[in-house]
Amino acid sequence: MIIKNNISLKPCNTFNVDIKAKYFAEVNNTKELKELLSNKQYISEKKLILGGGSNILFTNNFDGIVIKLNNLSIKIISETKENVFVQSDAGVEWDSFVKYTIDKGLSGIENLSLIPGNVGASPIQNIGAYGVEVKDIIESVSIMHLDSLEEKILLKAECNFNYRNSIFKNELKNKFVITSVVFKFPKQNCVNIEYASLKNYFVGKDENEITSKDVRNAVISIRERKLPDPNKVGNAGSFFKNPIITKEKYEELKNEYSDLNGYPETNSKIKISAGWLIEKCGLKGKHIGNVGVHEKQALVIVNYGNATGNEIVEFSKMIQNLVQNKFNIKIVNEINII
Ligand code: FAD
Ligand code: EPU
């Protein structure tokens, strides 16, 4: 276990915000995690679990202990006639896990290729992309209570998964650490290319011949065209969630803007694109100082230089206000502001 004092977290968050943590600990397994959490020196310190730092925005120095899990095992734990169950430790990089499953001939998470971050964070906001959400394939999540060190396994049904939401963002927020996740992969090939940009990518191809590897390559290619590479420019992916509005509100907007697309969530609710709303406010590609709206995807706020967390938050509020004033729609943060 490594514990450092007064360390910059700039290399540990994809927004590249330069703040410091009072303590920073890296643990290699749950035994070390327990030792750390029961160490008298740190018991009363505030705690933050950090994965790849790709969905987080720091606005202040962190006056407590930041804990990073480096547990890295992946194993196939059981098999039935229909399914293969794979367990991954929280510290495994998400995209390495996706690649591992595809190399094993499994399908189910290829649409989630190239999402930054670690396996441990994947259930927290129920990561999703190109028509698939991680809840579709999660079997259970192993957690440890930060104070009592009690360990528990939550079955998928107990995780209250929803669009960019789960029990981990609500009742269990800041109380538990996710130590590993079990995924249930169907043995039958189940590639899903329903999402518009994937459908376009494979136009003219026989759907039965498309493999999970083909879908992974397609998703990587689409993402590389649209989304900024966090190794080159600071960002945390979509800053806001896509809003879910009533059918009436959708129809009212559609009458005015024929290019608006909607995706039914329930019989009476429709999800629309926050990127479209922001673009319609004329903000795509615009920046103030070091902070801007990405030129190819208006849902992404970028840090072009040494912006502070607070500058980024101010910029995001300006966007929220403009969208609210123009459309009377509230867009809410997707990322975690600390
Ligand atoms: P972090 O940012 O380190 O942490 C996020 C939150 O989870 C924090 O509150 C943290 O305290 C908590 N946390 C992390 N690990 C644990 C743990 N083990 N136990 C308890 N709490 C924990 N997301 C999508 O859903 N779909 C996308 O398509 C997508 N595309 C992206 C593209 C780019 C370019 C970027 C930069 C981000 C994108 N994201 C996307 C967001 C992000 O990659 C995901 O939310 C990812 O799951 C975050 O993982 P992380 O390990 O970096 O989490
Ligand atoms: N659009 C615009 N202008 C923009 C961006 C999007 O008009 O600048 C419209 C277009 O009509 C486009 C549609 O929105 O066809 C959908 O765009 P895209 O496929 O890029 O998806 P998104 O809704 O903007 C969501 C997720 C992404 C995920 C993609 C792909 C949220 C908050 N974001 O974005 O997730 O990768 O779908 O499935 O749901 C993330 O969470 O960080 C993230 C990047």
Coordinates of N, CA and C in Angstrom, one line a residue, residues 1-13 19-28 32 36 41-42 45-53 56 58 62-70 118:
M1 N 0.9 -1.2 0.0 CA 0.0 0.0 0.0 C 0.9 1.2 0.0
I2 N 0.5 2.2 -0.8 CA 1.3 3.5 -0.9 C 0.4 4.6 -0.3
I3 N 0.9 5.4 0.6 CA 0.1 6.5 1.1 C 1.0 7.8 0.9
K4 N 0.5 8.8 0.2 CA 1.2 10.0 0.0 C 0.5 11.2 0.7
N5 N 1.3 12.2 1.0 CA 0.6 13.4 1.6 C 0.6 14.6 0.7
N6 N -0.4 15.4 0.8 CA -0.4 16.7 0.1 C 0.0 16.6 -1.4
I7 N -0.8 15.8 -2.1 CA -0.3 15.5 -3.5 C -1.3 16.0 -4.5
S8 N -0.8 16.5 -5.7 CA -1.7 17.1 -6.7 C -2.5 16.0 -7.4
L9 N -3.8 16.2 -7.6 CA -4.6 15.2 -8.3 C -4.7 15.5 -9.8
K10 N -3.9 16.5 -10.3 CA -4.0 16.8 -11.7 C -3.9 15.6 -12.7
P11 N -2.9 14.7 -12.4 CA -2.8 13.5 -13.3 C -3.9 12.5 -13.1
C12 N -4.8 12.7 -12.0 CA -5.8 11.7 -11.7 C -7.2 12.1 -12.0
N13 N -7.4 13.2 -12.8 CA -8.7 13.5 -13.2 C -8.7 14.0 -14.6
I19 N -5.8 20.3 -8.3 CA -6.1 20.5 -6.8 C -5.2 19.5 -6.0
K20 N -5.2 19.7 -4.7 CA -4.4 18.8 -3.9 C -5.3 18.0 -3.0
A21 N -4.8 16.7 -2.7 CA -5.5 15.9 -1.7 C -4.5 15.9 -0.5
K22 N -5.2 16.0 0.7 CA -4.4 15.9 2.0 C -3.6 14.5 2.0
Y23 N -4.3 13.5 1.7 CA -3.7 12.1 1.7 C -4.2 11.4 0.4
F24 N -3.3 10.6 -0.2 CA -3.7 9.8 -1.4 C -3.2 8.4 -1.2
A25 N -4.1 7.4 -1.1 CA -3.7 6.0 -0.9 C -4.0 5.1 -2.0
E26 N -3.1 4.2 -2.4 CA -3.4 3.2 -3.4 C -3.4 1.9 -2.7
V27 N -4.5 1.1 -2.9 CA -4.6 -0.2 -2.2 C -4.7 -1.3 -3.3
N28 N -4.0 -2.4 -3.0 CA -3.9 -3.5 -4.1 C -5.0 -4.6 -3.9
E32 N -5.8 -4.9 2.1 CA -5.1 -3.6 2.3 C -6.2 -2.5 2.5
L36 N -6.4 0.0 5.7 CA -6.4 1.4 5.6 C -7.6 2.0 6.3
Q41 N -5.2 6.6 12.2 CA -4.8 7.9 11.7 C -5.8 8.5 10.7
Y42 N -6.5 7.6 10.0 CA -7.4 8.0 8.9 C -8.9 7.9 9.2
E45 N -10.9 10.9 8.9 CA -10.7 11.8 7.7 C -11.9 11.5 6.7
K46 N -12.2 12.6 6.0 CA -13.2 12.5 4.9 C -12.6 11.5 3.8
K47 N -13.5 10.7 3.2 CA -12.9 9.7 2.2 C -13.6 9.9 0.9
L48 N -12.7 9.7 -0.2 CA -13.2 9.8 -1.6 C -12.6 8.6 -2.3
I49 N -13.4 7.8 -2.9 CA -12.9 6.7 -3.8 C -12.7 7.3 -5.2
L50 N -11.6 7.0 -5.7 CA -11.3 7.6 -7.1 C -11.0 6.4 -8.0
G51 N -11.6 6.4 -9.2 CA -11.3 5.4 -10.2 C -10.3 6.1 -11.2
G52 N -10.8 6.2 -12.5 CA -10.0 6.9 -13.5 C -10.1 8.4 -13.4
G53 N -11.0 8.9 -12.6 CA -11.2 10.4 -12.5 C -11.9 11.0 -13.8
I56 N -15.6 13.2 -12.8 CA -15.5 14.0 -11.6 C -14.9 15.4 -11.9
F58 N -13.2 18.5 -9.7 CA -12.8 19.0 -8.4 C -12.9 20.5 -8.4
F62 N -8.9 18.6 -1.7 CA -9.7 17.6 -0.9 C -9.0 17.4 0.4
D63 N -9.8 17.8 1.5 CA -9.3 17.8 2.8 C -9.6 16.5 3.5
G64 N -9.0 15.4 3.0 CA -9.2 14.1 3.5 C -8.4 13.1 2.8
I65 N -8.8 11.9 2.7 CA -8.0 10.8 2.1 C -8.7 10.3 0.8
V66 N -8.0 10.4 -0.3 CA -8.5 9.9 -1.6 C -7.9 8.4 -1.7
I67 N -8.8 7.5 -2.0 CA -8.4 6.1 -2.1 C -8.6 5.6 -3.5
K68 N -7.5 5.0 -4.0 CA -7.6 4.4 -5.4 C -7.4 2.9 -5.3
L69 N -8.3 2.2 -5.9 CA -8.2 0.7 -5.9 C -7.4 0.2 -7.0
N70 N -6.4 -0.6 -6.7 CA -5.5 -1.2 -7.8 C -5.7 -2.7 -7.8
N118 N -12.8 3.0 -14.6 CA -12.6 1.7 -14.1 C -13.9 0.9 -13.9

